[in-house]
Coordinates of C-alpha atoms and ligand atoms in Angstrom, one line a residue:
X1 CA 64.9 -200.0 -26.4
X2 CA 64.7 -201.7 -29.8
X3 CA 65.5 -199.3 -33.4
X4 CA 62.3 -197.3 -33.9
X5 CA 62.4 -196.6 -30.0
X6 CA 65.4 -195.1 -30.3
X7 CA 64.6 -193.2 -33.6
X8 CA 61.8 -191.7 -32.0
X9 CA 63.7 -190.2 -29.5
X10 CA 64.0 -187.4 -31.8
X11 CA 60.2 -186.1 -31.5
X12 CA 59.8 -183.1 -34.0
X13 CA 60.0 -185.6 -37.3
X14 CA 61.0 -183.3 -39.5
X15 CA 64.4 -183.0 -38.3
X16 CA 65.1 -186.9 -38.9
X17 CA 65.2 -186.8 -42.9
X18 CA 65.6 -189.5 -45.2
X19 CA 65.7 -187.2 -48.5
X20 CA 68.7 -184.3 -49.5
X21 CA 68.3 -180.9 -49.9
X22 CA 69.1 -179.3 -53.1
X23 CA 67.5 -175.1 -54.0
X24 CA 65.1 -175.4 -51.7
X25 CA 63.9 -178.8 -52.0
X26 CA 63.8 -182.3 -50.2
X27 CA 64.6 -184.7 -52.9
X28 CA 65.3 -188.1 -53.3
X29 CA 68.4 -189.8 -55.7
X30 CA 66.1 -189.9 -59.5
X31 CA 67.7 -193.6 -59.8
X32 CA 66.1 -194.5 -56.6
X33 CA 69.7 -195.5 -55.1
X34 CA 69.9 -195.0 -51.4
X35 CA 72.4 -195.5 -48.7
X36 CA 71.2 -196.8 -45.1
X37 CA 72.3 -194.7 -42.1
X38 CA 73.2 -196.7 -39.0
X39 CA 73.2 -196.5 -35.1
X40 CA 76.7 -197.0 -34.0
X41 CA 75.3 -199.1 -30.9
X42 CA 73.0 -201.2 -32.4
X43 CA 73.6 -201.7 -36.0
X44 CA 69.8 -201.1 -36.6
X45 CA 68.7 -198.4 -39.3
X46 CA 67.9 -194.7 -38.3
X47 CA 67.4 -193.5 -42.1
X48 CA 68.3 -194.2 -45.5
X49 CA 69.1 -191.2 -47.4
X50 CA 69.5 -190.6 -51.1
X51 CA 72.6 -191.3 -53.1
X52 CA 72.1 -188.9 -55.9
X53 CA 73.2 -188.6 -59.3
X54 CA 75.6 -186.7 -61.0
X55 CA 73.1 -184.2 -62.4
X56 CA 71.6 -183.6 -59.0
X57 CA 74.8 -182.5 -57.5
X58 CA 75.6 -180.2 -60.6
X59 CA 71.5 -179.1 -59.9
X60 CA 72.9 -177.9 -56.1
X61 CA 75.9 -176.0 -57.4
X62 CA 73.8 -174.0 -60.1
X63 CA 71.1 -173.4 -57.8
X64 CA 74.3 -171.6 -55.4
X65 CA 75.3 -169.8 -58.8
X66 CA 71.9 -168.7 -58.9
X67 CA 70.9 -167.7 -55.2
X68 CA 74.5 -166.2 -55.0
X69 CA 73.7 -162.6 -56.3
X70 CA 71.1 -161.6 -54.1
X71 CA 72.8 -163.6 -51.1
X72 CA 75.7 -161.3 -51.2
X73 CA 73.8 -158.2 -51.6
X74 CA 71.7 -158.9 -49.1
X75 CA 72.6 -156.6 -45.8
X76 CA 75.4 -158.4 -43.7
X77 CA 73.1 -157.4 -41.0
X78 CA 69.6 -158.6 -42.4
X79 CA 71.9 -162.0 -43.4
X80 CA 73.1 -162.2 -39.3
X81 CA 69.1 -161.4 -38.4
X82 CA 68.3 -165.4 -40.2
X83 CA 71.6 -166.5 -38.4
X84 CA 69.8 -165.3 -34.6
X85 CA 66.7 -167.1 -35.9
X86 CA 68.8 -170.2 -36.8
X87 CA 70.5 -169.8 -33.7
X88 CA 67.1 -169.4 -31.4
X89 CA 65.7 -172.7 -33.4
X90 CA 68.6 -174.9 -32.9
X91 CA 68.4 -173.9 -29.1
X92 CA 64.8 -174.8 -29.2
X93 CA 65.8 -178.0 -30.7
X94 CA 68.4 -178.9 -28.3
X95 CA 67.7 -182.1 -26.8
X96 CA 66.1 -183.6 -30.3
X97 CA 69.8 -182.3 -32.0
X98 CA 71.9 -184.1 -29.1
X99 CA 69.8 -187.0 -29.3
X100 CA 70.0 -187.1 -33.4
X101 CA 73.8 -186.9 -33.1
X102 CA 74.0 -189.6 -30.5
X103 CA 72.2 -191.8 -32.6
X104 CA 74.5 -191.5 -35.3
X105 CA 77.7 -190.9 -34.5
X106 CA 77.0 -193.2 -31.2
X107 CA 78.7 -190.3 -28.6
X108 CA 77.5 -190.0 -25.0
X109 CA 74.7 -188.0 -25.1
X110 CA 76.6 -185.5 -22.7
X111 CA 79.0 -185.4 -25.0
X112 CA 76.3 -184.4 -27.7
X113 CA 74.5 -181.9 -25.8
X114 CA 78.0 -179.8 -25.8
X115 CA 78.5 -180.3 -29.0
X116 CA 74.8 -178.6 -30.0
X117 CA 76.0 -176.0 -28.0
X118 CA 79.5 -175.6 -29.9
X119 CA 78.1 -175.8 -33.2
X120 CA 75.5 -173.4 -32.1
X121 CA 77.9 -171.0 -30.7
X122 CA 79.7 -170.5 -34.7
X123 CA 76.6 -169.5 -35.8
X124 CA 76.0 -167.1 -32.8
X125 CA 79.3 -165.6 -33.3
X126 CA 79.2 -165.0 -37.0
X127 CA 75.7 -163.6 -37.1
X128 CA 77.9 -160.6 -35.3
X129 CA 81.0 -161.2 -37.3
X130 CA 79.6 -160.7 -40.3
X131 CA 78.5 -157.8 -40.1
X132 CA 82.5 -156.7 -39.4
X133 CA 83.6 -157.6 -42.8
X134 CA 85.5 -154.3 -42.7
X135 CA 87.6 -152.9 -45.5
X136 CA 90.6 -150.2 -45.7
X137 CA 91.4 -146.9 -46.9
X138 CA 94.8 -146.7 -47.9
X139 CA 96.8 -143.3 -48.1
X140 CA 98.1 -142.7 -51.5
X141 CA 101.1 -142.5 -52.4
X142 CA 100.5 -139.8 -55.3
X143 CA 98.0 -136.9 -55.2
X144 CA 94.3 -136.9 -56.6
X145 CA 94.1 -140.5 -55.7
X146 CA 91.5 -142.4 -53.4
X147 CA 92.9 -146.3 -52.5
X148 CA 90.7 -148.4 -50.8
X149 CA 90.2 -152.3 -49.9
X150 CA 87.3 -153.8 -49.8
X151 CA 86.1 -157.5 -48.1
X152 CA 83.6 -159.5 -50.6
X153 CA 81.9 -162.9 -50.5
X154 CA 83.6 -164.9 -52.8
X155 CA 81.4 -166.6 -54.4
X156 CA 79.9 -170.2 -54.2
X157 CA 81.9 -172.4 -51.4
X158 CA 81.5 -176.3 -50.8
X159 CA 82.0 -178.4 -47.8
X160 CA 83.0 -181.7 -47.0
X161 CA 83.0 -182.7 -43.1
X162 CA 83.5 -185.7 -41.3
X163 CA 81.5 -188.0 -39.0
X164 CA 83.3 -187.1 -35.6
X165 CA 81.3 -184.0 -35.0
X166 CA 78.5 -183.8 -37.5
X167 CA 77.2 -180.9 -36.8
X168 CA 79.9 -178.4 -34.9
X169 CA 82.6 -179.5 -38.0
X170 CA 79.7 -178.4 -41.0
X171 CA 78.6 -174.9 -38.7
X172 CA 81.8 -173.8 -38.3
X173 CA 81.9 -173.8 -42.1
X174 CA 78.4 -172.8 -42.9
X175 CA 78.0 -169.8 -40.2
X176 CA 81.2 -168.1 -41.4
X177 CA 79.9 -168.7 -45.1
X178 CA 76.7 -167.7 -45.0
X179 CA 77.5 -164.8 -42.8
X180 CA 80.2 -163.5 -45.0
X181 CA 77.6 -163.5 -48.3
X182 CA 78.4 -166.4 -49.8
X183 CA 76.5 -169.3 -50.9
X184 CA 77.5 -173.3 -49.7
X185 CA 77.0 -176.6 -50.4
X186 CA 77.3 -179.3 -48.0
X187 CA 78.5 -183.0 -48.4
X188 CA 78.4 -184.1 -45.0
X189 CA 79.8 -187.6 -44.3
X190 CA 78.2 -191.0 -45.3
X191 CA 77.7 -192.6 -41.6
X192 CA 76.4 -189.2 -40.1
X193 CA 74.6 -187.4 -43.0
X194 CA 71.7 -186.5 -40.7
X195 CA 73.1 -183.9 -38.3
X196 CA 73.4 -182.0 -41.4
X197 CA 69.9 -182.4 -43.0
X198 CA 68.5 -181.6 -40.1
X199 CA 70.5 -178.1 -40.3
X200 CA 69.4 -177.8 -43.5
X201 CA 65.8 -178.0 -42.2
X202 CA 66.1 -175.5 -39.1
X203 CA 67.8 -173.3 -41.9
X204 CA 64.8 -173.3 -44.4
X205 CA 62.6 -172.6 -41.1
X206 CA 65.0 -169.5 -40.0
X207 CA 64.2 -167.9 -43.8
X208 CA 67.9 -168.8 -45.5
X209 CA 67.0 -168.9 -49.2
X210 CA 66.5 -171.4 -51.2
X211 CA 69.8 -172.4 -53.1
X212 CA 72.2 -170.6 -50.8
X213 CA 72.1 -173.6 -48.5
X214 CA 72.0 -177.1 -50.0
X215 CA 72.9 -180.4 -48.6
X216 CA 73.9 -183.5 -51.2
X217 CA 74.2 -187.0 -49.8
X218 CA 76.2 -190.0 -52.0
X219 CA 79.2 -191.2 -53.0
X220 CA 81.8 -189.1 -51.8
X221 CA 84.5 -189.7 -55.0
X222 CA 81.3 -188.8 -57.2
X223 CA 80.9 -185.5 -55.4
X224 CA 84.3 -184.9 -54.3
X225 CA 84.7 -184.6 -58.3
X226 CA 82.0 -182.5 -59.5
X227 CA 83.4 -179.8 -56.8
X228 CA 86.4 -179.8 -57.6
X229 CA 86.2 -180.0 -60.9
X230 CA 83.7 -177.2 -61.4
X231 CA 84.7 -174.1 -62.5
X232 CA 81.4 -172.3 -60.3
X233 CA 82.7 -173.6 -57.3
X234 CA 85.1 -170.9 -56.1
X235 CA 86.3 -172.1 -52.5
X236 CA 86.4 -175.6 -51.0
X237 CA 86.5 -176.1 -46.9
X238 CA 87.6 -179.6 -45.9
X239 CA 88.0 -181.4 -42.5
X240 CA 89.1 -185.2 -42.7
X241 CA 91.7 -187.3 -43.4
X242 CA 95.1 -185.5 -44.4
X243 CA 95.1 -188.3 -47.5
X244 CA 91.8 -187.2 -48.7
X245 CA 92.4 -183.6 -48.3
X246 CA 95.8 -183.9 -50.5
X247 CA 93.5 -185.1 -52.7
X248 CA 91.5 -182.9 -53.1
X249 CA 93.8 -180.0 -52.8
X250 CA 95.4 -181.1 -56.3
X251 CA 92.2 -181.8 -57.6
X252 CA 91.0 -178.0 -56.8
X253 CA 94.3 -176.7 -58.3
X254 CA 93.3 -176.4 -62.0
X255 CA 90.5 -174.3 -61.0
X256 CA 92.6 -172.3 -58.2
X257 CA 90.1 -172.8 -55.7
X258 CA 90.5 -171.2 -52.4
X259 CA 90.8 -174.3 -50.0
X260 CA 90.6 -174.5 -46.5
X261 CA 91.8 -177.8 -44.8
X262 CA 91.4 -178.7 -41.4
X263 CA 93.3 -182.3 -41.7
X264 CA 95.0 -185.0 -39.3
X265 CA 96.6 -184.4 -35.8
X266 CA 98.5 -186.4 -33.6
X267 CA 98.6 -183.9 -30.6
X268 CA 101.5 -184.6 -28.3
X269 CA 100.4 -183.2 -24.2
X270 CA 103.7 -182.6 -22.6
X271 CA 103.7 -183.1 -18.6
X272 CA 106.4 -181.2 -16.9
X273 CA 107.4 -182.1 -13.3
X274 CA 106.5 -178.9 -11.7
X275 CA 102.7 -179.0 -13.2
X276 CA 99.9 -179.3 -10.8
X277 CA 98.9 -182.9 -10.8
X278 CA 94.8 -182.5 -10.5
X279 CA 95.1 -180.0 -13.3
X280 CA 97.4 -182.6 -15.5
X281 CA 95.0 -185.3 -14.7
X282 CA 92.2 -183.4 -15.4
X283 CA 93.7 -182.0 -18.8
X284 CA 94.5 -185.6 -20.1
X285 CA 91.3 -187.0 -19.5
X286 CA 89.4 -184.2 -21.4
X287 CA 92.0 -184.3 -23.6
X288 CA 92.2 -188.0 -24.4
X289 CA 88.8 -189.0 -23.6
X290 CA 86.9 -186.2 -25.1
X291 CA 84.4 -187.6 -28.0
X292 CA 85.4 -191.2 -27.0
X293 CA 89.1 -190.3 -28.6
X294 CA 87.6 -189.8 -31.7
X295 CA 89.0 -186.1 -32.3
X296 CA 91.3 -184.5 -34.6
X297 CA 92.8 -182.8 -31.4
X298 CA 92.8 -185.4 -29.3
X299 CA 95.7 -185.8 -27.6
X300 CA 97.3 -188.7 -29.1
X301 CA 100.9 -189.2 -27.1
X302 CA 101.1 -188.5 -23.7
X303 CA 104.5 -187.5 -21.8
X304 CA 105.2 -187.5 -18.3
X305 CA 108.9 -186.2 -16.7
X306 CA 110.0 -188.8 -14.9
X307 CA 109.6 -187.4 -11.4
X308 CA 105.9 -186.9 -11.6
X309 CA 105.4 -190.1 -13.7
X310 CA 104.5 -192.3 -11.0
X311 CA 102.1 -190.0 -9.1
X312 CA 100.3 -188.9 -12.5
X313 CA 99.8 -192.4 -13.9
X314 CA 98.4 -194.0 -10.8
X315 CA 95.7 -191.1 -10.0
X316 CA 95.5 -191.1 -14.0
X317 CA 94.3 -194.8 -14.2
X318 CA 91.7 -194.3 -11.3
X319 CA 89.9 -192.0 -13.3
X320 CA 90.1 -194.0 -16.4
X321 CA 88.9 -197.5 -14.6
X322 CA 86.0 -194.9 -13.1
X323 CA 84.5 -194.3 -16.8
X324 CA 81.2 -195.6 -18.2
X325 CA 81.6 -197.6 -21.3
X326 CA 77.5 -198.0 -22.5
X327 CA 75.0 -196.6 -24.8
X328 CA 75.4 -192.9 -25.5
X329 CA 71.9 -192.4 -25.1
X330 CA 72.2 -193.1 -21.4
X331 CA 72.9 -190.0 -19.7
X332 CA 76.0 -191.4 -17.4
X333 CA 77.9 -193.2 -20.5
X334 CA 81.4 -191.8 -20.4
X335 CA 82.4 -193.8 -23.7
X336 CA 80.3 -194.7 -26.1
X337 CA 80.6 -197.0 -29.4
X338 CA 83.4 -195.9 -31.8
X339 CA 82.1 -194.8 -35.4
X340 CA 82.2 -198.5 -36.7
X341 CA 84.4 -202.0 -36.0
X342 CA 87.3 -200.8 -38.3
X343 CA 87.8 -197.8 -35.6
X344 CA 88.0 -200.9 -32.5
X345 CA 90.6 -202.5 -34.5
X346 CA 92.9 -200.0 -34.9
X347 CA 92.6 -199.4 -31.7
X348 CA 93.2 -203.0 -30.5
X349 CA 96.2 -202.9 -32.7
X350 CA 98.1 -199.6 -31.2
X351 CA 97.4 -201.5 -27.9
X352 CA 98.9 -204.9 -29.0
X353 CA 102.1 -203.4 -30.6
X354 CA 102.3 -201.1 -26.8
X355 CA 102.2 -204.3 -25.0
X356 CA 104.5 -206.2 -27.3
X357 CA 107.0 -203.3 -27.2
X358 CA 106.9 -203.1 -22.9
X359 CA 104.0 -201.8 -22.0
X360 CA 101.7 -202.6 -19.2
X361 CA 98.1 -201.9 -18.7
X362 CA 96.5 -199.6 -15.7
X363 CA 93.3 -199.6 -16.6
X364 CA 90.8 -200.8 -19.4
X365 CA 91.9 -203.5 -22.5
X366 CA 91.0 -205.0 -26.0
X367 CA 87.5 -203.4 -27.2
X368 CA 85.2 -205.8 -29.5
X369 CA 82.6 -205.2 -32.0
X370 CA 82.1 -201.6 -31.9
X371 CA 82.8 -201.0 -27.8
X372 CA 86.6 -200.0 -26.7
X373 CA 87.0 -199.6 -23.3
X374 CA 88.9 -196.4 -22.1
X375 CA 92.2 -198.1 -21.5
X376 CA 95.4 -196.7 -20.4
X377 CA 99.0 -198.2 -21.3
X378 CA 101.8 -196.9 -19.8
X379 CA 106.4 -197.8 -20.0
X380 CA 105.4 -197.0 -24.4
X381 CA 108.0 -196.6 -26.4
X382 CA 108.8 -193.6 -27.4
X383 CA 108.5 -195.1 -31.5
X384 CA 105.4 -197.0 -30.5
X385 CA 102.7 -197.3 -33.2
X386 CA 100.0 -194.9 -30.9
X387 CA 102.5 -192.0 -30.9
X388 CA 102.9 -191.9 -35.0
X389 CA 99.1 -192.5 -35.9
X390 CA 96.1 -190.9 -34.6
X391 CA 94.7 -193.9 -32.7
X392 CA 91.2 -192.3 -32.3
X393 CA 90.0 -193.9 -29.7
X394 CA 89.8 -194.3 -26.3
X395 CA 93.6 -195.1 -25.7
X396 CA 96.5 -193.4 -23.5
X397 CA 99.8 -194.5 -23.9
X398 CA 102.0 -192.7 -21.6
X399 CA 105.7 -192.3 -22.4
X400 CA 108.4 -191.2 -20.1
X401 CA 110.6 -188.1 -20.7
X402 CA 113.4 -186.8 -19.2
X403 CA 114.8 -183.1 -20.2
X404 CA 112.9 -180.5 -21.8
X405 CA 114.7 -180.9 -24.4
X406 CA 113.7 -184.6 -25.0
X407 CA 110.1 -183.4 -24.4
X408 CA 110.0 -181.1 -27.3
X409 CA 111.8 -182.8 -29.9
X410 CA 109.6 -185.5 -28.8
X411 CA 106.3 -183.7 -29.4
X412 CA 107.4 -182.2 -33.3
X413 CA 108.9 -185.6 -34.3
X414 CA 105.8 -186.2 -36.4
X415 CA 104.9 -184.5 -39.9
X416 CA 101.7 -183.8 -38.2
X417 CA 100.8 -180.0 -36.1
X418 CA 97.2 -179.8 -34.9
X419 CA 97.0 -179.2 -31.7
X420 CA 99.2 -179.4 -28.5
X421 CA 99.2 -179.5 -24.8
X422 CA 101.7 -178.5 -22.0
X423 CA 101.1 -179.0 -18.2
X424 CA 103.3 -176.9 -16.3
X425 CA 103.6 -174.0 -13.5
X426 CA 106.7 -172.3 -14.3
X427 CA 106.4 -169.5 -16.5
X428 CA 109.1 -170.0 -18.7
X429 CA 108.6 -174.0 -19.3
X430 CA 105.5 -172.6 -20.5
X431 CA 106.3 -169.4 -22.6
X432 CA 109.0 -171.8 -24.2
X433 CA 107.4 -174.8 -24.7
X434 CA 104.2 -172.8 -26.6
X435 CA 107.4 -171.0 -28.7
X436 CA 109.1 -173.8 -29.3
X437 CA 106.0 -176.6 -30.2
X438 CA 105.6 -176.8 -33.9
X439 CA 101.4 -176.7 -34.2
X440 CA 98.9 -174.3 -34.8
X441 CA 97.4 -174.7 -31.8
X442 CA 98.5 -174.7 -27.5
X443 CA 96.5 -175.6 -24.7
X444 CA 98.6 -174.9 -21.5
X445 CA 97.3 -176.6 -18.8
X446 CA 94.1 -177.7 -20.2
X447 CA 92.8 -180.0 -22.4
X448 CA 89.9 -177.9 -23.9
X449 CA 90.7 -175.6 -26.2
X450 CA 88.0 -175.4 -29.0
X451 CA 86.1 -172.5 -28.8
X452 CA 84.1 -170.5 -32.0
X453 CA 85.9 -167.4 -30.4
X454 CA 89.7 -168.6 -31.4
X455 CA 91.2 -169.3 -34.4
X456 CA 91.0 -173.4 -34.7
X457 CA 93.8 -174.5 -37.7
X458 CA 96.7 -176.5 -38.0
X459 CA 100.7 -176.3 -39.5
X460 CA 102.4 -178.6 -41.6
X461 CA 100.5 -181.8 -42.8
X462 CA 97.6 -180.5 -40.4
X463 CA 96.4 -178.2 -43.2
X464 CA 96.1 -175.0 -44.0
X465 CA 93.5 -171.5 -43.1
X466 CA 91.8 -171.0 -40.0
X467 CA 88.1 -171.7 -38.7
X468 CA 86.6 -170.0 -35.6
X469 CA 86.8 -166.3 -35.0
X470 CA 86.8 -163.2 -37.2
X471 CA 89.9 -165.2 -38.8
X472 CA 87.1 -167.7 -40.0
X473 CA 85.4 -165.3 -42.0
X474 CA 88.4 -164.0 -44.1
X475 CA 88.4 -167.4 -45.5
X476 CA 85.4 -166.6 -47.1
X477 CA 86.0 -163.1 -48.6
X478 CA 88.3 -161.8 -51.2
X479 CA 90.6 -158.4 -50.4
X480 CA 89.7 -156.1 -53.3
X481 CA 92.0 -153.5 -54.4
X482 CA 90.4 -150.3 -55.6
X483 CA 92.1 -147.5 -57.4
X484 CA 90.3 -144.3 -57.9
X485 CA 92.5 -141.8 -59.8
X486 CA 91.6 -138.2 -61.2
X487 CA 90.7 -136.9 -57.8
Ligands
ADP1 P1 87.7 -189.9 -41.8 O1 88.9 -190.7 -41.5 O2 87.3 -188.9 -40.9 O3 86.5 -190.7 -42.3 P2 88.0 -189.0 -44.5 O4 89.0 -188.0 -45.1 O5 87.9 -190.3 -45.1 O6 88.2 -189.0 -43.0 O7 86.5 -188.3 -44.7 C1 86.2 -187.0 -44.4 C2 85.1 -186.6 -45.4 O8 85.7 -186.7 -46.7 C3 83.9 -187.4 -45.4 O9 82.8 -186.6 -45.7 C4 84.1 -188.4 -46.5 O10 82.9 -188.9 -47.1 C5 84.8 -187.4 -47.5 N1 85.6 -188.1 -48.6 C6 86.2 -189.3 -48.5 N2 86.8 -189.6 -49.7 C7 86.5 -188.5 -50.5 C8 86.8 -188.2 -51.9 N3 87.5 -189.0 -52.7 N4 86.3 -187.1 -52.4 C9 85.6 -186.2 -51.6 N5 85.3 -186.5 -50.4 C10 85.7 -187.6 -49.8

């Protein structure tokens, strides 16, 4: 299949967009600049968007000012009616969504399918939620006094999301957003900007108002700024890099912005001896291998007790050497290309410094160009490079444990607390290994844990708030205090 084969794999053309979307309108940068958008597997083109000027971005926030009173007056339940429709259209636009992900983030078309489904689930769940934006009535302490709290939008929100899961990372922002009654602007990431138009697209279809959705596409420093920096901009939800969002969280502090921040992992799973090994092995590969590694909550260090080591690694490393490594638009790819060559590198370089430090190789190897094959090391160091940076990518590195003790301060050595993962069948490994795990997430004997129903967040450098679940839409409304005296 050569580029514009591929491209046309999306068939209803408006969802592939080469313009942003600013109050209502497709436009294009007014210096003409533009940035190309490629396919992870081939290099080729699929779209070259806009990179717009500092005016058009400040045009998108005051068009949100704008749209923002009669947003949040609007009925939560005549708001959740246009989430249904947005839901019903991205269902109808399933396989053209998967397909438009695949081509630009380069996941296995498998893969993408789910995540259509994920990111369609936030907005199924909040077109409910929001309409359970429920206040207080507080008993006063004095007589001829009413006290009450009440949940409002607060105001105009921005987003900035990432390019591992281009649409599920920019609707679990949005849904909660719009739902609560506020208004939001979305910078989505530079290598996978069209997941995101094409939202904004299925939005305008489902009847969400001009100005209260907009989509700007650009340099991110230039945008990053004129968020932060503006004063309209009342509440800013980040997912990326803990160093961006660090950032970003001092550049939001003059103007006291509500942030959000959904930032780095480096998930430890913790295999205990007792833990059923199908289940283990079945955890660790959804766990590690999910998104081609390529997830905030991936699990990045692997530990095994010592007297289930041998059994877990060897069935382990069959089910590694059994994956696909292709094209993710070919329905049986397991693994497709990472994001770009950079992301292969750092791979290839966890995996040297494993080997140089004792490890030994089960399955897989060195990736090149953009293609890492799943690979699984095992005898790592417990210091090795892979289990202090997120390697995302396709990459186990097993390490052996000993005590439950060593397992635990093993998995919170790390400034890092996602997500984590504990295979075990005893009741109280498990009740005290989710206690005693510093991270703001446990999966206990799986390795799939993200649902729109739970709260997904993070502890220490991790970040802060929570996304997912009626917790998700508190981050979008203010508590306000009401006094009523003279009664
Ligand atoms: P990743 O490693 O996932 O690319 P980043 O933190 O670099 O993580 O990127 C996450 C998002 O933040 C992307 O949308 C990216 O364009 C954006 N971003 C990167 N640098 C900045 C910046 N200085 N200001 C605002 N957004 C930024």
């Amino acid at each position: 299949m050569d580029q514009s084969q591929r491209n046309a794999s999306v068939t209803y053309k408006p969802l592939l967009r080469s313009s942003a979307y600013i109050d209502g309108k497709w436009l294009d940068s007014t210096d003409g600049k533009t940035v190309d958008v490629t396919d992870p597997f081939t290099g080729g083109v699929i779209s070259t968007i806009p990179a717009l000027e500092a005016a058009q971005i400040q045009q998108a926030i005051d068009a949100a000012q704008r749209a923002f009173p009669a947003w949040s007056r609007t009925p939560a339940r005549e708001r959740g009616k246009i989430l249904r429709k947005l839901l019903e259209l991205i269902n109808q636009h399933r396989d053209d969504l998967a397909r438009l992900i695949t081509l630009e983030n380069g996941k296995p078309l498998k893969e993408a399918y789910g995540e259509v489904d994920y990111g369609a689930g936030f907005v199924e769940v909040y077109a409910e939620e929001g309409q359970r934006a429920l206040g207080e009535i507080i008993p006063a302490p004095v007589p001829g006094r009413k006290l009450y709290a009440e949940k409002e939008p607060l105001g105009v929100s921005v987003a900035i999301t990432p390019w591992n899961f281009p649409l599920a990372m920019l609707t679990r922002k949005f849904a909660p957003a719009l739902a609560a009654g506020c208004t939001m602007i979305a910078k989505p990431a530079s290598q996978t900007p069209l997941a995101a138009l094409a939202l904004a697209q299925l939005a305008e279809e489902a009847g969400v108002p001009a100005g209260v959705f907009s989509v700007v596409t650009g340099r991110a420093s230039l945008i990053g700024d004129l968020f932060t920096k503006s004063p309209i901009v009342r509440k800013l939800s980040f997912t990326g890099s803990t160093e961006i969002g660090v950032q970003l969280m001092a550049a939001c502090a003059p103007t006291v912005k509500r942030l959000s921040m959904e930032l780095g992992g480096n998930a430890p799973m913790l295999i205990f001896d007792d833990a059923d090994l199908g289940t283990a092995v079945d955890a660790a590969m959804i766990a590690k291998f999910r998104n081609c590694g390529q997830s905030c909550i991936a699990a990045n260090r692997i530990y095994v007790q010592k007297d289930i080591y041998d059994a877990f690694t060897k069935t382990f490393a069959q089910r590694v050497a059994a994956m696909k490594l292709g094209d993710g638009l070919e329905m049986d790819t397991d693994i497709g290309p990472l994001i770009d060559e950079a992301a292969v590198e750092k791979v290839n370089e966890h995996l040297d410094e494993a080997l140089a430090g004792g490890g030994s190789i089960l399955a897989g190897g060195r990736g090149e160009g953009r293609l890492a094959p799943p690979t699984l090391v095992t005898n790592v160091k417990s210091d090795a490079l892979l289990t202090r940076e997120e390697t995302f990518g396709p990459l186990a590195g097993i390490v052996a444990f000993e005590t439950y003790d060593d397992a635990i301060r093993l998995a919170n050595d790390t400034p890092f607390g996602l997500a984590s993962y504990v295979c075990a069948t005893s009741g109280e490994t498990i009740h005290k290994a989710s206690r005693d795990i510093e991270s703001g997430m446990v999966g206990i004997n799986t390795g799939l844990i993200s649902t729109p129903y739970a709260p997904f967040g993070g502890v220490k450098l991790s970040g802060i708030g929570k996304e997912g679940s009626a917790h998700g839409l508190d981050e979008y409304l203010n508590l306000k205090y009401v006094c009523h005296a003279g009664l």
